[in-house]
Tab-separated table of N, CA and C in Angstrom:
chain	number	residue	atom	x	y	z
A	7	UNK	N	6.085	-49.361	3.888
A	7	UNK	CA	5.712	-48.468	2.813
A	7	UNK	C	5.601	-47.039	3.351
A	8	UNK	N	5.817	-46.089	2.462
A	8	UNK	CA	5.747	-44.677	2.827
A	8	UNK	C	4.294	-44.222	2.771
A	9	UNK	N	3.820	-43.587	3.843
A	9	UNK	CA	2.426	-43.120	3.805
A	9	UNK	C	2.255	-41.995	2.796
A	10	UNK	N	1.090	-41.919	2.233
A	10	UNK	CA	0.787	-40.852	1.272
A	10	UNK	C	0.748	-39.514	1.995
A	11	UNK	N	1.229	-38.496	1.333
A	11	UNK	CA	1.187	-37.147	1.900
A	11	UNK	C	-0.259	-36.683	1.958
A	12	UNK	N	-0.622	-36.032	3.049
A	12	UNK	CA	-2.004	-35.536	3.132
A	12	UNK	C	-2.261	-34.466	2.083
A	13	UNK	N	-3.449	-34.440	1.569
A	13	UNK	CA	-3.821	-33.464	0.551
A	13	UNK	C	-4.579	-32.318	1.213
A	14	UNK	N	-3.850	-31.412	1.846
A	14	UNK	CA	-4.468	-30.294	2.545
A	14	UNK	C	-4.535	-29.042	1.682
A	15	UNK	N	-3.835	-29.051	0.592
A	15	UNK	CA	-3.735	-27.834	-0.207
A	15	UNK	C	-4.166	-28.129	-1.630
A	16	UNK	N	-4.965	-27.255	-2.171
A	16	UNK	CA	-5.393	-27.438	-3.554
A	16	UNK	C	-4.892	-26.305	-4.438
A	17	UNK	N	-3.858	-25.597	-3.983
A	17	UNK	CA	-3.294	-24.493	-4.750
A	17	UNK	C	-1.783	-24.630	-4.852
A	18	UNK	N	-1.221	-23.836	-5.746
A	18	UNK	CA	0.233	-23.810	-5.933
A	18	UNK	C	0.710	-22.363	-5.822
A	19	UNK	N	1.969	-22.215	-5.460
A	19	UNK	CA	2.592	-20.893	-5.340
A	19	UNK	C	3.827	-20.855	-6.224
A	20	UNK	N	3.952	-19.791	-7.008
A	20	UNK	CA	5.143	-19.586	-7.837
A	20	UNK	C	5.592	-18.138	-7.679
A	21	UNK	N	6.897	-17.934	-7.777
A	21	UNK	CA	7.481	-16.602	-7.604
A	21	UNK	C	8.437	-16.291	-8.741
A	22	UNK	N	8.394	-15.055	-9.210
A	22	UNK	CA	9.394	-14.535	-10.140
A	22	UNK	C	9.998	-13.296	-9.499
A	23	UNK	N	11.323	-13.284	-9.441
A	23	UNK	CA	12.017	-12.158	-8.806
A	23	UNK	C	13.432	-12.068	-9.356
A	24	UNK	N	13.959	-10.859	-9.451
A	24	UNK	CA	15.299	-10.670	-10.008
A	24	UNK	C	16.407	-10.639	-8.960
A	25	UNK	N	16.108	-10.850	-7.677
A	25	UNK	CA	17.119	-10.572	-6.666
A	25	UNK	C	18.328	-11.487	-6.684
A	26	UNK	N	18.213	-12.714	-7.155
A	26	UNK	CA	19.392	-13.583	-7.201
A	26	UNK	C	20.392	-13.123	-8.255
A	27	UNK	N	19.885	-12.754	-9.417
A	27	UNK	CA	20.796	-12.277	-10.457
A	27	UNK	C	21.339	-10.895	-10.107
A	28	UNK	N	20.493	-10.055	-9.517
A	28	UNK	CA	20.944	-8.712	-9.138
A	28	UNK	C	22.047	-8.789	-8.092
A	29	UNK	N	21.900	-9.697	-7.135
A	29	UNK	CA	22.918	-9.844	-6.082
A	29	UNK	C	24.247	-10.302	-6.669
A	30	UNK	N	24.189	-11.042	-7.770
A	30	UNK	CA	25.409	-11.526	-8.425
A	30	UNK	C	25.942	-10.529	-9.453
A	31	UNK	N	25.248	-9.400	-9.612
A	31	UNK	CA	25.679	-8.400	-10.586
A	31	UNK	C	25.362	-8.782	-12.019
A	32	UNK	N	24.395	-9.681	-12.203
A	32	UNK	CA	24.020	-10.147	-13.536
A	32	UNK	C	22.680	-9.539	-13.948
A	33	UNK	N	22.424	-9.445	-15.247
A	33	UNK	CA	21.107	-8.969	-15.674
A	33	UNK	C	20.040	-10.005	-15.320
A	34	UNK	N	18.836	-9.557	-15.135
A	34	UNK	CA	17.734	-10.453	-14.800
A	34	UNK	C	17.467	-11.439	-15.926
A	35	UNK	N	17.068	-12.646	-15.556
A	35	UNK	CA	16.651	-13.647	-16.542
A	35	UNK	C	15.222	-13.388	-17.003
A	36	UNK	N	14.533	-12.466	-16.329
A	36	UNK	CA	13.176	-12.088	-16.715
A	36	UNK	C	13.276	-11.038	-17.821
A	37	UNK	N	12.669	-11.331	-18.965
A	37	UNK	CA	12.808	-10.464	-20.133
A	37	UNK	C	11.506	-9.715	-20.385
A	38	UNK	N	11.612	-8.383	-20.464
A	38	UNK	CA	10.473	-7.525	-20.787
A	38	UNK	C	10.075	-7.812	-22.231
A	39	UNK	N	8.865	-8.338	-22.466
A	39	UNK	CA	8.505	-8.770	-23.819
A	39	UNK	C	8.424	-7.652	-24.853
A	40	UNK	N	8.076	-6.443	-24.438
A	40	UNK	CA	7.955	-5.359	-25.422
A	40	UNK	C	9.308	-4.847	-25.891
A	41	UNK	N	10.288	-4.819	-24.990
A	41	UNK	CA	11.592	-4.263	-25.357
A	41	UNK	C	12.646	-5.337	-25.624
A	42	UNK	N	12.425	-6.538	-25.106
A	42	UNK	CA	13.425	-7.597	-25.230
A	42	UNK	C	14.586	-7.426	-24.257
A	43	UNK	N	14.465	-6.466	-23.352
A	43	UNK	CA	15.530	-6.179	-22.385
A	43	UNK	C	15.262	-6.896	-21.053
A	44	UNK	N	16.315	-7.187	-20.295
A	44	UNK	CA	16.120	-7.782	-18.972
A	44	UNK	C	15.308	-6.846	-18.074
A	45	UNK	N	14.492	-7.445	-17.222
A	45	UNK	CA	13.682	-6.695	-16.262
A	45	UNK	C	14.611	-5.884	-15.376
A	46	UNK	N	14.359	-4.595	-15.281
A	46	UNK	CA	15.232	-3.711	-14.509
A	46	UNK	C	14.660	-3.379	-13.134
A	47	UNK	N	13.430	-3.819	-12.866
A	47	UNK	CA	12.819	-3.544	-11.572
A	47	UNK	C	13.346	-4.468	-10.493
A	48	UNK	N	12.889	-4.256	-9.291
A	48	UNK	CA	13.349	-5.064	-8.178
A	48	UNK	C	12.253	-5.790	-7.438
A	49	UNK	N	10.996	-5.653	-7.885
A	49	UNK	CA	9.893	-6.287	-7.181
A	49	UNK	C	9.903	-7.802	-7.361
A	50	UNK	N	9.434	-8.489	-6.337
A	50	UNK	CA	9.234	-9.934	-6.357
A	50	UNK	C	7.740	-10.178	-6.420
A	51	UNK	N	7.291	-10.982	-7.379
A	51	UNK	CA	5.873	-11.281	-7.520
A	51	UNK	C	5.622	-12.760	-7.325
A	52	UNK	N	4.664	-13.082	-6.481
A	52	UNK	CA	4.244	-14.459	-6.263
A	52	UNK	C	2.770	-14.567	-6.600
A	53	UNK	N	2.405	-15.692	-7.180
A	53	UNK	CA	1.016	-15.943	-7.534
A	53	UNK	C	0.588	-17.264	-6.910
A	54	UNK	N	-0.577	-17.242	-6.297
A	54	UNK	CA	-1.227	-18.450	-5.795
A	54	UNK	C	-2.336	-18.778	-6.784
A	55	UNK	N	-2.306	-19.994	-7.333
A	55	UNK	CA	-3.274	-20.397	-8.350
A	55	UNK	C	-3.594	-21.885	-8.180
A	56	UNK	N	-4.617	-22.373	-8.884
A	56	UNK	CA	-5.001	-23.771	-8.739
A	56	UNK	C	-3.929	-24.783	-9.157
A	57	UNK	N	-3.033	-24.410	-10.084
A	57	UNK	CA	-1.953	-25.317	-10.500
A	57	UNK	C	-0.633	-24.566	-10.559
A	58	UNK	N	0.445	-25.305	-10.489
A	58	UNK	CA	1.773	-24.702	-10.559
A	58	UNK	C	2.017	-24.080	-11.935
A	59	UNK	N	1.549	-24.736	-12.969
A	59	UNK	CA	1.731	-24.216	-14.331
A	59	UNK	C	1.089	-22.833	-14.466
A	60	UNK	N	-0.123	-22.692	-13.978
A	60	UNK	CA	-0.825	-21.404	-14.059
A	60	UNK	C	-0.138	-20.378	-13.163
A	61	UNK	N	0.218	-20.771	-11.949
A	61	UNK	CA	0.878	-19.835	-11.031
A	61	UNK	C	2.173	-19.308	-11.638
A	62	UNK	N	2.981	-20.188	-12.206
A	62	UNK	CA	4.255	-19.767	-12.788
A	62	UNK	C	4.050	-18.835	-13.980
A	63	UNK	N	3.140	-19.183	-14.851
A	63	UNK	CA	2.888	-18.335	-16.022
A	63	UNK	C	2.379	-16.956	-15.603
A	64	UNK	N	1.504	-16.933	-14.616
A	64	UNK	CA	0.927	-15.657	-14.210
A	64	UNK	C	1.923	-14.753	-13.488
A	65	UNK	N	3.003	-15.298	-12.934
A	65	UNK	CA	4.006	-14.403	-12.330
A	65	UNK	C	4.615	-13.505	-13.392
A	66	UNK	N	4.852	-14.053	-14.577
A	66	UNK	CA	5.432	-13.243	-15.660
A	66	UNK	C	4.406	-12.256	-16.204
A	67	UNK	N	3.160	-12.715	-16.362
A	67	UNK	CA	2.100	-11.823	-16.822
A	67	UNK	C	1.927	-10.674	-15.835
A	68	UNK	N	1.889	-10.992	-14.563
A	68	UNK	CA	1.687	-9.965	-13.534
A	68	UNK	C	2.827	-8.961	-13.521
A	69	UNK	N	4.015	-9.412	-13.846
A	69	UNK	CA	5.180	-8.537	-13.839
A	69	UNK	C	5.140	-7.528	-14.979
A	70	UNK	N	4.658	-7.944	-16.151
A	70	UNK	CA	4.777	-7.105	-17.346
A	70	UNK	C	3.473	-6.558	-17.911
A	71	UNK	N	2.334	-7.092	-17.528
A	71	UNK	CA	1.056	-6.646	-18.094
A	71	UNK	C	0.593	-5.346	-17.440
A	72	UNK	N	-0.327	-4.684	-18.098
A	72	UNK	CA	-0.967	-3.524	-17.472
A	72	UNK	C	-1.760	-4.020	-16.260
A	73	UNK	N	-2.036	-3.139	-15.342
A	73	UNK	CA	-2.788	-3.520	-14.144
A	73	UNK	C	-4.155	-4.086	-14.517
A	74	UNK	N	-4.814	-3.472	-15.474
A	74	UNK	CA	-6.136	-3.936	-15.903
A	74	UNK	C	-6.074	-5.345	-16.474
A	75	UNK	N	-5.125	-5.589	-17.355
A	75	UNK	CA	-4.961	-6.917	-17.968
A	75	UNK	C	-4.564	-7.943	-16.915
A	76	UNK	N	-3.625	-7.575	-16.061
A	76	UNK	CA	-3.164	-8.465	-14.992
A	76	UNK	C	-4.332	-8.888	-14.108
A	77	UNK	N	-5.111	-7.920	-13.644
A	77	UNK	CA	-6.212	-8.229	-12.737
A	77	UNK	C	-7.272	-9.109	-13.404
A	78	UNK	N	-7.537	-8.870	-14.683
A	78	UNK	CA	-8.509	-9.695	-15.414
A	78	UNK	C	-8.023	-11.136	-15.522
A	79	UNK	N	-6.749	-11.320	-15.823
A	79	UNK	CA	-6.218	-12.683	-15.941
A	79	UNK	C	-6.164	-13.395	-14.596
A	80	UNK	N	-5.801	-12.680	-13.551
A	80	UNK	CA	-5.795	-13.285	-12.221
A	80	UNK	C	-7.204	-13.748	-11.855
A	81	UNK	N	-8.198	-12.911	-12.122
A	81	UNK	CA	-9.577	-13.290	-11.813
A	81	UNK	C	-10.024	-14.488	-12.653
A	82	UNK	N	-9.691	-14.466	-13.942
A	82	UNK	CA	-10.094	-15.557	-14.834
A	82	UNK	C	-9.533	-16.898	-14.372
A	83	UNK	N	-8.328	-16.884	-13.818
A	83	UNK	CA	-7.671	-18.129	-13.401
A	83	UNK	C	-7.771	-18.384	-11.900
A	84	UNK	N	-8.661	-17.656	-11.229
A	84	UNK	CA	-8.886	-17.831	-9.790
A	84	UNK	C	-7.561	-17.778	-9.029
A	85	UNK	N	-6.784	-16.749	-9.313
A	85	UNK	CA	-5.443	-16.614	-8.740
A	85	UNK	C	-5.344	-15.347	-7.902
A	86	UNK	N	-4.382	-15.361	-7.003
A	86	UNK	CA	-4.122	-14.209	-6.132
A	86	UNK	C	-2.672	-13.785	-6.311
A	87	UNK	N	-2.418	-12.493	-6.196
A	87	UNK	CA	-1.082	-11.918	-6.404
A	87	UNK	C	-0.524	-11.386	-5.104
A	88	UNK	N	0.738	-11.680	-4.851
A	88	UNK	CA	1.468	-11.127	-3.727
A	88	UNK	C	2.674	-10.389	-4.298
A	89	UNK	N	2.864	-9.133	-3.905
A	89	UNK	CA	3.983	-8.331	-4.403
A	89	UNK	C	4.855	-7.931	-3.226
A	90	UNK	N	6.135	-8.248	-3.326
A	90	UNK	CA	7.112	-7.782	-2.360
A	90	UNK	C	7.898	-6.689	-3.065
A	91	UNK	N	7.631	-5.463	-2.701
A	91	UNK	CA	8.259	-4.322	-3.329
A	91	UNK	C	9.749	-4.276	-2.984
A	92	UNK	N	10.543	-3.885	-3.957
A	92	UNK	CA	11.990	-3.727	-3.715
A	92	UNK	C	12.222	-2.720	-2.612
A	93	UNK	N	11.335	-1.766	-2.463
A	93	UNK	CA	11.457	-0.741	-1.424
A	93	UNK	C	11.204	-1.284	-0.026
A	94	UNK	N	10.498	-2.410	0.066
A	94	UNK	CA	10.134	-2.942	1.385
A	94	UNK	C	11.161	-3.923	1.949
A	95	UNK	N	12.181	-4.261	1.157
A	95	UNK	CA	13.185	-5.214	1.637
A	95	UNK	C	14.319	-4.514	2.301
């Protein structure tokens, strides 16, 4: 029988980034909710949260929300944000 994987981690990590589509010359699959247009930025955002569902949802919120709203939601969901700036790559 296969041994159970150790449970060392109680968090999940999710990332939203446009670099794969940008490298292919395609518009981003990330859609700016206010304009309905593809995300034109180049930053990569990762969120560490208690579940994968929350981490994934918060990557989109973090990308498009105001800083104040983003920070409040991250705190409410006990999540942390990692930003890889397009300028730093």
